[in-house]
Amino acid sequence: MRIITIGREFGSGGRELGKRLADSLNIPCYDKEVMDEIAKLHNIPVERVEFISESDISIVYPTTIGRSFASPFAFNNDAIKVLSAHHSVIRKLAVQGDCVFIGRSADLILSEYNPLNIFIYADTQSKINRCLARAKGVVTESEVKRQMKRIDKERAHQRKLLTDIKWGQRGNYHLMIDTSNMDIKALVPVVTAYAESFFKEN
Amino acid sequence: MRIITIGREFGSGGRELGKRLADSLNIPCYDKEVMDEIAKLHNIPVERVEFISESDISIVYPTTIGRSFASPFAFNNDAIKVLSAHHSVIRKLAVQGDCVFIGRSADLILSEYNPLNIFIYADTQSKINRCLARAKGVVTESEVKRQMKRIDKERAHQRKLLTDIKWGQRGNYHLMIDTSNMDIKALVPVVTAYAESFFKEN
């Protein structure tokens, strides 16, 4: 089974690269699909699934957990459902065959399948420019900066719950690419060739 | 000018990849050549140049520096010569045209030329196996481990003198490749294609 996971900094173009890579390899790419599946499974609105998945875990759990006056009934049921479905849905999609996963710690969740793990990053200004171009005037530069900081912090934090190796550190990944000033389309043949040689050897 | 720099963990195959990449691009690869040039320039044996270059800077400077009883004449002259020639020799080689540099912080020394900076790494066991295969029975596994630890520590330490970004962290590099279980030869066309697309955009 050939599974590719794409970790990425917010605004680095990792999602676009993952989707194009999947097209080039003619395999499905799972991104928001994971959220859709969780929403269906538990009959929770997909927006709420996304909110829970992208939040710092301490936001979705009440602060009373662990204190003597907290009752188990105070637990946020949706959060528990979403967080546990997160793993099972990713596994369910993975066993259907070769695929690309965007984010969501799929590299760690699927480690027994020896996925090819790629991390995409870029310098801050390139990421801001990419976001502004994509947003077409809907957001300002300072809003993008704030959002970038918040989301990357949450990604790093969520990873901490699963592994000791920090988010974005080389020990987690087989290939790491800086997309600053790079056309994502131009990278696709390169990464496709790398993936083919990776799966020949692994 | 197209300059490629290869940073690497000891035993990761970075040197081999750099040499093969240079061959594939038909440009020179500078590795020990930097040491040879420094040796010639100052008429110091090349082994001594290598020792100084690869040592923690505190080894080659006498410990009395900075204390009141240290005289300037106590400075280690060879060390000063080698460390300053290090920069000038790398610059002299770079202006001769497109090339690949292996290690020696060439990415930082040549930053104004916007080099393509690549970092090569691997998991510990792969690096040990690579070293043992190369050494053909001359060294033991525990000797390789010790040497690996010492050399990578020195590389990280030397970088600290030049930049705040830690050795091997993504902020320094455009492309980072894990060579564990990978055939270096198979990576060459991939990296060549990446380099060509990098220099088209940068």
mmCIF file of C-alpha atoms in Angstrom:
data_model
loop_
_atom_site.group_PDB
_atom_site.id
_atom_site.type_symbol
_atom_site.label_atom_id
_atom_site.label_comp_id
_atom_site.label_asym_id
_atom_site.label_seq_id
_atom_site.Cartn_x
_atom_site.Cartn_y
_atom_site.Cartn_z
ATOM 1 C CA MET A 1 0.000 0.000 0.000
ATOM 2 C CA ARG A 2 1.355 3.404 -0.977
ATOM 3 C CA ILE A 3 0.243 6.099 1.445
ATOM 4 C CA ILE A 4 1.603 9.625 1.245
ATOM 5 C CA THR A 5 1.062 12.129 4.030
ATOM 6 C CA ILE A 6 1.561 15.870 3.677
ATOM 7 C CA GLY A 7 2.281 17.933 6.773
ATOM 8 C CA ARG A 8 2.443 21.645 6.119
ATOM 9 C CA GLU A 9 2.779 25.114 7.499
ATOM 10 C CA PHE A 10 -0.325 27.236 7.015
ATOM 11 C CA GLY A 11 -0.073 29.052 3.670
ATOM 12 C CA SER A 12 2.845 26.987 2.342
ATOM 13 C CA GLY A 13 0.846 25.460 -0.513
ATOM 14 C CA GLY A 14 1.042 21.963 0.991
ATOM 15 C CA ARG A 15 -2.614 21.238 0.340
ATOM 16 C CA GLU A 16 -2.312 22.250 -3.324
ATOM 17 C CA LEU A 17 0.830 20.150 -3.724
ATOM 18 C CA GLY A 18 -0.858 17.144 -2.116
ATOM 19 C CA LYS A 19 -3.891 17.395 -4.381
ATOM 20 C CA ARG A 20 -1.781 17.786 -7.510
ATOM 21 C CA LEU A 21 0.482 14.925 -6.432
ATOM 22 C CA ALA A 22 -2.546 12.675 -5.933
ATOM 23 C CA ASP A 23 -3.811 13.631 -9.406
ATOM 24 C CA SER A 24 -0.407 12.940 -10.894
ATOM 25 C CA LEU A 25 -0.307 9.493 -9.234
ATOM 26 C CA ASN A 26 -3.991 8.946 -10.025
ATOM 27 C CA ILE A 27 -4.923 8.175 -6.404
ATOM 28 C CA PRO A 28 -7.431 9.901 -4.072
ATOM 29 C CA CYS A 29 -6.442 12.786 -1.818
ATOM 30 C CA TYR A 30 -8.115 13.021 1.593
ATOM 31 C CA ASP A 31 -8.343 16.427 3.174
ATOM 32 C CA LYS A 32 -11.728 17.782 4.313
ATOM 33 C CA GLU A 33 -13.107 14.309 3.458
ATOM 34 C CA VAL A 34 -11.896 13.139 6.875
ATOM 35 C CA MET A 35 -14.069 15.793 8.531
ATOM 36 C CA ASP A 36 -17.067 14.875 6.332
ATOM 37 C CA GLU A 37 -16.767 11.218 7.354
ATOM 38 C CA ILE A 38 -16.581 12.077 11.046
ATOM 39 C CA ALA A 39 -19.610 14.360 10.697
ATOM 40 C CA LYS A 40 -21.600 11.611 8.993
ATOM 41 C CA LEU A 41 -20.529 8.958 11.493
ATOM 42 C CA HIS A 42 -21.708 10.917 14.524
ATOM 43 C CA ASN A 43 -24.328 13.154 12.943
ATOM 44 C CA ILE A 44 -22.501 16.310 14.033
ATOM 45 C CA PRO A 45 -22.421 19.372 11.725
ATOM 46 C CA VAL A 46 -19.164 19.349 9.726
ATOM 47 C CA GLU A 47 -18.368 22.915 10.856
ATOM 48 C CA ARG A 48 -18.412 21.737 14.472
ATOM 49 C CA VAL A 49 -16.189 18.767 13.581
ATOM 50 C CA GLU A 50 -13.741 21.185 11.957
ATOM 51 C CA PHE A 51 -13.816 23.515 14.946
ATOM 52 C CA ILE A 52 -13.075 20.689 17.364
ATOM 53 C CA SER A 53 -10.374 19.161 15.156
ATOM 54 C CA GLU A 54 -8.551 22.429 14.711
ATOM 55 C CA SER A 55 -8.807 23.564 18.311
ATOM 56 C CA ASP A 56 -6.357 23.272 21.095
ATOM 57 C CA ILE A 57 -7.641 20.293 23.059
ATOM 58 C CA SER A 58 -7.949 22.420 26.186
ATOM 59 C CA ILE A 59 -10.578 24.606 24.465
ATOM 60 C CA VAL A 60 -12.957 21.761 23.729
ATOM 61 C CA TYR A 61 -12.638 20.110 27.118
ATOM 62 C CA PRO A 62 -14.136 21.932 30.099
ATOM 63 C CA THR A 63 -11.521 23.254 32.494
ATOM 64 C CA THR A 64 -13.086 21.354 35.376
ATOM 65 C CA ILE A 65 -11.689 18.024 34.163
ATOM 66 C CA GLY A 66 -9.328 16.601 36.728
ATOM 67 C CA ARG A 67 -10.716 18.637 39.593
ATOM 68 C CA SER A 68 -12.614 16.864 42.309
ATOM 69 C CA PHE A 69 -15.943 18.555 41.564
ATOM 70 C CA ALA A 70 -15.962 17.614 37.872
ATOM 71 C CA SER A 71 -18.420 14.892 37.028
ATOM 72 C CA PRO A 72 -17.797 12.642 34.013
ATOM 73 C CA PHE A 73 -21.017 14.074 32.581
ATOM 74 C CA ALA A 74 -19.330 17.443 32.272
ATOM 75 C CA PHE A 75 -17.102 16.053 29.478
ATOM 76 C CA ASN A 76 -17.747 17.509 26.087
ATOM 77 C CA ASN A 77 -19.273 14.558 24.277
ATOM 78 C CA ASP A 78 -18.814 15.911 20.751
ATOM 79 C CA ALA A 79 -15.127 16.487 21.383
ATOM 80 C CA ILE A 80 -14.602 12.929 22.589
ATOM 81 C CA LYS A 81 -16.490 11.532 19.606
ATOM 82 C CA VAL A 82 -14.596 13.646 17.093
ATOM 83 C CA LEU A 83 -11.181 12.960 18.565
ATOM 84 C CA SER A 84 -11.627 9.215 18.640
ATOM 85 C CA ALA A 85 -13.312 9.084 15.209
ATOM 86 C CA HIS A 86 -10.356 11.038 13.834
ATOM 87 C CA HIS A 87 -8.142 7.926 14.105
ATOM 88 C CA SER A 88 -10.717 5.374 12.994
ATOM 89 C CA VAL A 89 -11.837 7.383 9.943
ATOM 90 C CA ILE A 90 -8.248 7.909 8.758
ATOM 91 C CA ARG A 91 -7.595 4.162 9.119
ATOM 92 C CA LYS A 92 -10.819 3.317 7.323
ATOM 93 C CA LEU A 93 -9.887 5.538 4.365
ATOM 94 C CA ALA A 94 -6.297 4.236 4.306
ATOM 95 C CA VAL A 95 -7.209 0.572 3.939
ATOM 96 C CA GLN A 96 -9.209 1.392 0.796
ATOM 97 C CA GLY A 97 -5.904 1.707 -1.105
ATOM 98 C CA ASP A 98 -3.130 4.051 -2.210
ATOM 99 C CA CYS A 99 -3.859 7.661 -1.265
ATOM 100 C CA VAL A 100 -2.595 11.042 -0.110
ATOM 101 C CA PHE A 101 -3.589 12.509 3.274
ATOM 102 C CA ILE A 102 -3.326 16.234 3.962
ATOM 103 C CA GLY A 103 -2.377 16.938 7.580
ATOM 104 C CA ARG A 104 -4.345 15.569 10.539
ATOM 105 C CA SER A 105 -1.314 13.619 11.853
ATOM 106 C CA ALA A 106 -2.011 10.839 9.336
ATOM 107 C CA ASP A 107 1.740 10.095 9.273
ATOM 108 C CA LEU A 108 1.619 9.049 12.916
ATOM 109 C CA ILE A 109 -1.813 7.426 12.859
ATOM 110 C CA LEU A 110 -0.811 5.269 9.864
ATOM 111 C CA SER A 111 2.796 4.608 10.828
ATOM 112 C CA GLU A 112 2.451 0.827 10.559
ATOM 113 C CA TYR A 113 1.828 1.228 6.815
ATOM 114 C CA ASN A 114 5.208 2.979 6.418
ATOM 115 C CA PRO A 115 3.763 5.999 4.647
ATOM 116 C CA LEU A 116 5.912 8.453 2.724
ATOM 117 C CA ASN A 117 5.827 11.533 4.938
ATOM 118 C CA ILE A 118 6.368 14.927 3.332
ATOM 119 C CA PHE A 119 6.500 18.316 5.047
ATOM 120 C CA ILE A 120 5.909 21.575 3.171
ATOM 121 C CA TYR A 121 7.065 24.927 4.529
ATOM 122 C CA ALA A 122 8.006 28.410 3.348
ATOM 123 C CA ASP A 123 9.262 31.732 4.618
ATOM 124 C CA THR A 124 6.693 33.940 6.318
ATOM 125 C CA GLN A 125 6.342 36.509 3.529
ATOM 126 C CA SER A 126 5.778 33.841 0.851
ATOM 127 C CA LYS A 127 3.085 32.243 2.985
ATOM 128 C CA ILE A 128 1.356 35.582 3.554
ATOM 129 C CA ASN A 129 1.477 36.353 -0.182
ATOM 130 C CA ARG A 130 0.048 32.947 -1.021
ATOM 131 C CA CYS A 131 -2.812 33.413 1.457
ATOM 132 C CA LEU A 132 -3.591 36.938 0.275
ATOM 133 C CA ALA A 133 -3.649 35.838 -3.370
ATOM 134 C CA ARG A 134 -5.989 32.988 -2.476
ATOM 135 C CA ALA A 135 -8.265 35.149 -0.316
ATOM 136 C CA LYS A 136 -8.730 37.748 -3.096
ATOM 137 C CA GLY A 137 -9.099 40.786 -0.840
ATOM 138 C CA VAL A 138 -11.326 39.194 1.801
ATOM 139 C CA VAL A 139 -8.659 39.328 4.528
ATOM 140 C CA THR A 140 -5.910 41.763 5.447
ATOM 141 C CA GLU A 141 -2.225 40.948 5.865
ATOM 142 C CA SER A 142 -2.385 41.298 9.641
ATOM 143 C CA GLU A 143 -5.384 38.966 9.813
ATOM 144 C CA VAL A 144 -3.496 36.380 7.755
ATOM 145 C CA LYS A 145 -0.496 36.685 10.063
ATOM 146 C CA ARG A 146 -2.632 36.144 13.155
ATOM 147 C CA GLN A 147 -4.449 33.184 11.620
ATOM 148 C CA MET A 148 -1.161 31.627 10.458
ATOM 149 C CA LYS A 149 0.351 31.902 13.906
ATOM 150 C CA ARG A 150 -2.720 30.472 15.613
ATOM 151 C CA ILE A 151 -3.193 27.517 13.250
ATOM 152 C CA ASP A 152 0.470 26.490 13.167
ATOM 153 C CA LYS A 153 0.590 26.710 16.958
ATOM 154 C CA GLU A 154 -2.429 24.429 17.205
ATOM 155 C CA ARG A 155 -0.934 21.943 14.733
ATOM 156 C CA ALA A 156 2.283 21.832 16.721
ATOM 157 C CA HIS A 157 0.323 21.438 19.942
ATOM 158 C CA GLN A 158 -1.871 18.605 18.643
ATOM 159 C CA ARG A 159 1.227 16.738 17.475
ATOM 160 C CA LYS A 160 2.713 16.957 20.935
ATOM 161 C CA LEU A 161 -0.072 14.674 22.143
ATOM 162 C CA LEU A 162 1.061 11.956 19.715
ATOM 163 C CA THR A 163 4.851 12.130 19.522
ATOM 164 C CA ASP A 164 7.964 13.519 21.184
ATOM 165 C CA ILE A 165 9.409 14.773 17.908
ATOM 166 C CA LYS A 166 8.347 18.346 17.346
ATOM 167 C CA TRP A 167 6.061 19.287 14.466
ATOM 168 C CA GLY A 168 8.140 20.200 11.396
ATOM 169 C CA GLN A 169 11.350 18.589 12.660
ATOM 170 C CA ARG A 170 13.191 16.367 10.223
ATOM 171 C CA GLY A 171 12.958 13.174 12.315
ATOM 172 C CA ASN A 172 9.279 12.937 11.339
ATOM 173 C CA TYR A 173 9.587 13.252 7.576
ATOM 174 C CA HIS A 174 11.232 11.688 4.537
ATOM 175 C CA LEU A 175 11.162 14.797 2.394
ATOM 176 C CA MET A 176 10.846 18.449 3.370
ATOM 177 C CA ILE A 177 10.346 21.173 0.769
ATOM 178 C CA ASP A 178 10.481 24.935 1.059
ATOM 179 C CA THR A 179 7.945 26.383 -1.409
ATOM 180 C CA SER A 180 9.041 30.042 -1.078
ATOM 181 C CA ASN A 181 9.152 31.529 -4.597
ATOM 182 C CA MET A 182 8.402 28.120 -6.048
ATOM 183 C CA ASP A 183 5.571 27.304 -8.396
ATOM 184 C CA ILE A 184 3.722 24.366 -6.818
ATOM 185 C CA LYS A 185 2.913 22.958 -10.248
ATOM 186 C CA ALA A 186 6.618 22.796 -11.101
ATOM 187 C CA LEU A 187 7.265 20.736 -7.961
ATOM 188 C CA VAL A 188 4.722 18.046 -8.822
ATOM 189 C CA PRO A 189 6.853 16.029 -11.298
ATOM 190 C CA VAL A 190 9.790 16.177 -8.891
ATOM 191 C CA VAL A 191 7.791 14.897 -5.933
ATOM 192 C CA THR A 192 6.070 12.283 -8.103
ATOM 193 C CA ALA A 193 9.478 10.972 -9.187
ATOM 194 C CA TYR A 194 10.659 10.963 -5.586
ATOM 195 C CA ALA A 195 7.544 9.073 -4.447
ATOM 196 C CA GLU A 196 8.049 6.445 -7.120
ATOM 197 C CA SER A 197 11.639 5.886 -6.121
ATOM 198 C CA PHE A 198 10.649 5.870 -2.408
ATOM 199 C CA PHE A 199 8.048 3.144 -2.868
ATOM 200 C CA LYS A 200 10.428 1.074 -4.978
ATOM 201 C CA GLU A 201 12.841 0.907 -2.028
ATOM 202 C CA ASN A 202 10.458 0.859 0.937
ATOM 203 C CA MET B 1 25.189 31.766 -10.765
ATOM 204 C CA ARG B 2 23.852 28.410 -9.634
ATOM 205 C CA ILE B 3 25.378 27.333 -6.347
ATOM 206 C CA ILE B 4 24.136 24.275 -4.490
ATOM 207 C CA THR B 5 25.132 23.570 -0.905
ATOM 208 C CA ILE B 6 24.731 20.217 0.813
ATOM 209 C CA GLY B 7 24.498 20.100 4.594
ATOM 210 C CA ARG B 8 24.397 16.595 5.991
ATOM 211 C CA GLU B 9 24.377 14.378 9.018
ATOM 212 C CA PHE B 10 27.465 12.203 9.308
ATOM 213 C CA GLY B 11 26.836 8.919 7.492
ATOM 214 C CA SER B 12 23.706 10.089 5.656
ATOM 215 C CA GLY B 13 25.262 9.835 2.195
ATOM 216 C CA GLY B 14 25.136 13.604 1.659
ATOM 217 C CA ARG B 15 28.638 13.740 0.259
ATOM 218 C CA GLU B 16 27.895 10.990 -2.254
ATOM 219 C CA LEU B 17 24.650 12.672 -3.276
ATOM 220 C CA GLY B 18 26.430 16.015 -3.715
ATOM 221 C CA LYS B 19 29.153 14.505 -5.898
ATOM 222 C CA ARG B 20 26.659 12.620 -8.047
ATOM 223 C CA LEU B 21 24.449 15.699 -8.329
ATOM 224 C CA ALA B 22 27.431 17.774 -9.484
ATOM 225 C CA ASP B 23 28.269 15.103 -12.076
ATOM 226 C CA SER B 24 24.674 15.040 -13.240
ATOM 227 C CA LEU B 25 24.668 18.848 -13.630
ATOM 228 C CA ASN B 26 28.188 18.765 -15.069
ATOM 229 C CA ILE B 27 29.563 21.260 -12.540
ATOM 230 C CA PRO B 28 32.411 20.936 -10.005
ATOM 231 C CA CYS B 29 31.835 19.682 -6.464
ATOM 232 C CA TYR B 30 33.929 21.209 -3.675
ATOM 233 C CA ASP B 31 34.498 19.127 -0.603
ATOM 234 C CA LYS B 32 38.046 18.434 0.633
ATOM 235 C CA GLU B 33 39.168 20.892 -2.072
ATOM 236 C CA VAL B 34 38.373 23.719 0.360
ATOM 237 C CA MET B 35 40.858 22.234 2.840
ATOM 238 C CA ASP B 36 43.495 21.765 0.116
ATOM 239 C CA GLU B 37 43.193 25.418 -0.888
ATOM 240 C CA ILE B 38 43.533 26.627 2.699
ATOM 241 C CA ALA B 39 46.561 24.381 3.189
ATOM 242 C CA LYS B 40 48.210 25.768 0.065
ATOM 243 C CA LEU B 41 47.378 29.370 0.928
ATOM 244 C CA HIS B 42 49.025 29.227 4.352
ATOM 245 C CA ASN B 43 51.479 26.408 3.840
ATOM 246 C CA ILE B 44 49.937 24.358 6.645
ATOM 247 C CA PRO B 45 49.668 20.551 6.299
ATOM 248 C CA VAL B 46 46.186 19.659 5.044
ATOM 249 C CA GLU B 47 45.677 17.231 7.955
ATOM 250 C CA ARG B 48 46.155 20.113 10.377
ATOM 251 C CA VAL B 49 43.725 22.267 8.377
ATOM 252 C CA GLU B 50 41.169 19.457 8.590
ATOM 253 C CA PHE B 51 41.719 19.013 12.305
ATOM 254 C CA ILE B 52 41.211 22.709 12.984
ATOM 255 C CA SER B 53 38.181 22.956 10.675
ATOM 256 C CA GLU B 54 36.439 20.023 12.246
ATOM 257 C CA SER B 55 37.224 20.901 15.832
ATOM 258 C CA ASP B 56 35.150 22.683 18.356
ATOM 259 C CA ILE B 57 36.602 26.186 18.268
ATOM 260 C CA SER B 58 37.379 26.011 21.994
ATOM 261 C CA ILE B 59 39.832 23.157 21.337
ATOM 262 C CA VAL B 60 41.997 25.110 18.928
ATOM 263 C CA TYR B 61 42.057 28.304 20.968
ATOM 264 C CA PRO B 62 44.005 28.238 24.235
ATOM 265 C CA THR B 63 41.765 28.419 27.285
ATOM 266 C CA THR B 64 43.626 31.492 28.566
ATOM 267 C CA ILE B 65 41.940 33.777 26.001
ATOM 268 C CA GLY B 66 39.861 36.368 27.753
ATOM 269 C CA ARG B 67 41.707 36.081 31.031
ATOM 270 C CA SER B 68 43.862 38.939 32.118
ATOM 271 C CA PHE B 69 47.119 37.009 31.923
ATOM 272 C CA ALA B 70 46.620 35.874 28.317
ATOM 273 C CA SER B 71 48.857 37.644 25.878
ATOM 274 C CA PRO B 72 47.793 38.034 22.237
ATOM 275 C CA PHE B 73 50.852 35.944 21.363
ATOM 276 C CA ALA B 74 49.240 32.975 23.051
ATOM 277 C CA PHE B 75 46.625 32.818 20.270
ATOM 278 C CA ASN B 76 46.846 29.809 18.065
ATOM 279 C CA ASN B 77 48.002 31.311 14.794
ATOM 280 C CA ASP B 78 47.153 28.350 12.603
ATOM 281 C CA ALA B 79 43.604 28.319 13.912
ATOM 282 C CA ILE B 80 43.097 32.000 13.146
ATOM 283 C CA LYS B 81 44.518 31.562 9.654
ATOM 284 C CA VAL B 82 42.408 28.524 8.881
ATOM 285 C CA LEU B 83 39.182 29.993 10.213
ATOM 286 C CA SER B 84 39.516 33.210 8.260
ATOM 287 C CA ALA B 85 40.715 31.478 5.078
ATOM 288 C CA HIS B 86 37.685 29.197 5.314
ATOM 289 C CA HIS B 87 35.411 32.051 4.219
ATOM 290 C CA SER B 88 37.703 33.560 1.603
ATOM 291 C CA VAL B 89 38.501 30.230 -0.064
ATOM 292 C CA ILE B 90 34.809 29.295 -0.330
ATOM 293 C CA ARG B 91 34.066 32.684 -1.893
ATOM 294 C CA LYS B 92 37.014 32.361 -4.288
ATOM 295 C CA LEU B 93 35.766 28.957 -5.488
ATOM 296 C CA ALA B 94 32.164 30.158 -5.750
ATOM 297 C CA VAL B 95 32.889 33.067 -8.097
ATOM 298 C CA GLN B 96 34.483 30.655 -10.577
ATOM 299 C CA GLY B 97 30.973 29.514 -11.578
ATOM 300 C CA ASP B 98 28.160 27.044 -10.924
ATOM 301 C CA CYS B 99 29.149 24.443 -8.333
ATOM 302 C CA VAL B 100 28.175 22.197 -5.442
ATOM 303 C CA PHE B 101 29.659 22.677 -1.954
ATOM 304 C CA ILE B 102 29.620 19.882 0.607
ATOM 305 C CA GLY B 103 29.182 21.209 4.152
ATOM 306 C CA ARG B 104 31.465 23.859 5.668
ATOM 307 C CA SER B 105 28.564 26.297 6.158
ATOM 308 C CA ALA B 106 28.813 27.333 2.499
ATOM 309 C CA ASP B 107 25.064 28.073 2.535
ATOM 310 C CA LEU B 108 25.609 30.861 5.063
ATOM 311 C CA ILE B 109 28.948 32.081 3.714
ATOM 312 C CA LEU B 110 27.494 32.402 0.194
ATOM 313 C CA SER B 111 24.011 33.587 1.137
ATOM 314 C CA GLU B 112 24.175 36.655 -1.118
ATOM 315 C CA TYR B 113 24.314 34.339 -4.145
ATOM 316 C CA ASN B 114 20.980 32.755 -3.117
ATOM 317 C CA PRO B 115 22.303 29.204 -3.226
ATOM 318 C CA LEU B 116 20.024 26.199 -3.300
ATOM 319 C CA ASN B 117 20.509 24.722 0.169
ATOM 320 C CA ILE B 118 19.890 21.018 0.657
ATOM 321 C CA PHE B 119 20.108 19.021 3.895
ATOM 322 C CA ILE B 120 20.569 15.251 3.939
ATOM 323 C CA TYR B 121 19.723 13.152 6.990
ATOM 324 C CA ALA B 122 18.768 9.592 7.928
ATOM 325 C CA ASP B 123 17.820 7.479 10.895
ATOM 326 C CA THR B 124 20.673 6.385 13.143
ATOM 327 C CA GLN B 125 20.764 2.726 12.096
ATOM 328 C CA SER B 126 20.865 3.580 8.378
ATOM 329 C CA LYS B 127 23.756 5.948 8.974
ATOM 330 C CA ILE B 128 25.659 3.347 10.977
ATOM 331 C CA ASN B 129 25.097 0.735 8.258
ATOM 332 C CA ARG B 130 26.268 3.148 5.578
ATOM 333 C CA CYS B 131 29.437 3.961 7.534
ATOM 334 C CA LEU B 132 30.191 0.305 8.280
ATOM 335 C CA ALA B 133 29.733 -0.657 4.627
ATOM 336 C CA ARG B 134 32.054 2.150 3.586
ATOM 337 C CA ALA B 135 34.675 1.360 6.237
ATOM 338 C CA LYS B 136 34.880 -2.313 5.181
ATOM 339 C CA GLY B 137 35.638 -3.736 8.618
ATOM 340 C CA VAL B 138 38.139 -1.095 9.723
ATOM 341 C CA VAL B 139 35.850 0.318 12.442
ATOM 342 C CA THR B 140 33.328 -1.180 14.841
ATOM 343 C CA GLU B 141 29.714 -0.141 15.265
ATOM 344 C CA SER B 142 30.347 1.524 18.607
ATOM 345 C CA GLU B 143 33.271 3.495 17.131
ATOM 346 C CA VAL B 144 31.036 4.686 14.291
ATOM 347 C CA LYS B 145 28.365 5.742 16.802
ATOM 348 C CA ARG B 146 30.861 7.737 18.848
ATOM 349 C CA GLN B 147 32.354 9.396 15.767
ATOM 350 C CA MET B 148 28.886 10.233 14.404
ATOM 351 C CA LYS B 149 27.841 11.854 17.649
ATOM 352 C CA ARG B 150 31.061 13.867 17.942
ATOM 353 C CA ILE B 151 31.102 15.123 14.342
ATOM 354 C CA ASP B 152 27.418 16.091 14.209
ATOM 355 C CA LYS B 153 27.807 17.870 17.538
ATOM 356 C CA GLU B 154 30.735 19.852 16.154
ATOM 357 C CA ARG B 155 28.833 20.730 12.991
ATOM 358 C CA ALA B 156 25.902 21.969 15.019
ATOM 359 C CA HIS B 157 28.271 23.917 17.268
ATOM 360 C CA GLN B 158 30.147 25.578 14.409
ATOM 361 C CA ARG B 159 26.860 26.693 12.858
ATOM 362 C CA LYS B 160 25.854 28.336 16.091
ATOM 363 C CA LEU B 161 28.696 30.811 15.541
ATOM 364 C CA LEU B 162 27.153 31.914 12.227
ATOM 365 C CA THR B 163 23.370 31.799 12.670
ATOM 366 C CA ASP B 164 20.570 31.593 15.193
ATOM 367 C CA ILE B 165 18.740 28.873 13.279
ATOM 368 C CA LYS B 166 19.861 25.480 14.536
ATOM 369 C CA TRP B 167 21.783 23.093 12.277
ATOM 370 C CA GLY B 168 19.372 20.787 10.443
ATOM 371 C CA GLN B 169 16.291 22.942 11.080
ATOM 372 C CA ARG B 170 14.068 23.635 8.121
ATOM 373 C CA GLY B 171 14.449 27.434 8.189
ATOM 374 C CA ASN B 172 17.961 27.001 6.749
ATOM 375 C CA TYR B 173 17.196 24.779 3.779
ATOM 376 C CA HIS B 174 15.106 24.586 0.610
ATOM 377 C CA LEU B 175 15.014 20.811 0.423
ATOM 378 C CA MET B 176 15.589 18.185 3.110
ATOM 379 C CA ILE B 177 15.844 14.493 2.274
ATOM 380 C CA ASP B 178 15.893 11.432 4.512
ATOM 381 C CA THR B 179 18.139 8.848 2.858
ATOM 382 C CA SER B 180 17.230 5.930 5.190
ATOM 383 C CA ASN B 181 16.707 2.836 3.003
ATOM 384 C CA MET B 182 17.136 4.956 -0.090
ATOM 385 C CA ASP B 183 19.610 4.327 -2.869
ATOM 386 C CA ILE B 184 21.548 7.571 -3.308
ATOM 387 C CA LYS B 185 21.849 6.961 -7.050
ATOM 388 C CA ALA B 186 18.049 6.788 -7.370
ATOM 389 C CA LEU B 187 17.741 10.208 -5.707
ATOM 390 C CA VAL B 188 20.052 11.959 -8.175
ATOM 391 C CA PRO B 189 17.546 12.464 -11.036
ATOM 392 C CA VAL B 190 14.950 13.704 -8.541
ATOM 393 C CA VAL B 191 17.277 16.255 -6.980
ATOM 394 C CA THR B 192 18.599 17.284 -10.402
ATOM 395 C CA ALA B 193 15.025 17.969 -11.564
ATOM 396 C CA TYR B 194 14.328 19.896 -8.366
ATOM 397 C CA ALA B 195 17.493 21.991 -8.811
ATOM 398 C CA GLU B 196 16.563 22.855 -12.375
ATOM 399 C CA SER B 197 13.106 23.983 -11.343
ATOM 400 C CA PHE B 198 14.559 25.895 -8.360
ATOM 401 C CA PHE B 199 16.975 27.894 -10.502
ATOM 402 C CA LYS B 200 14.280 28.636 -13.058
ATOM 403 C CA GLU B 201 12.249 30.389 -10.347
ATOM 404 C CA ASN B 202 14.983 31.902 -8.176
#
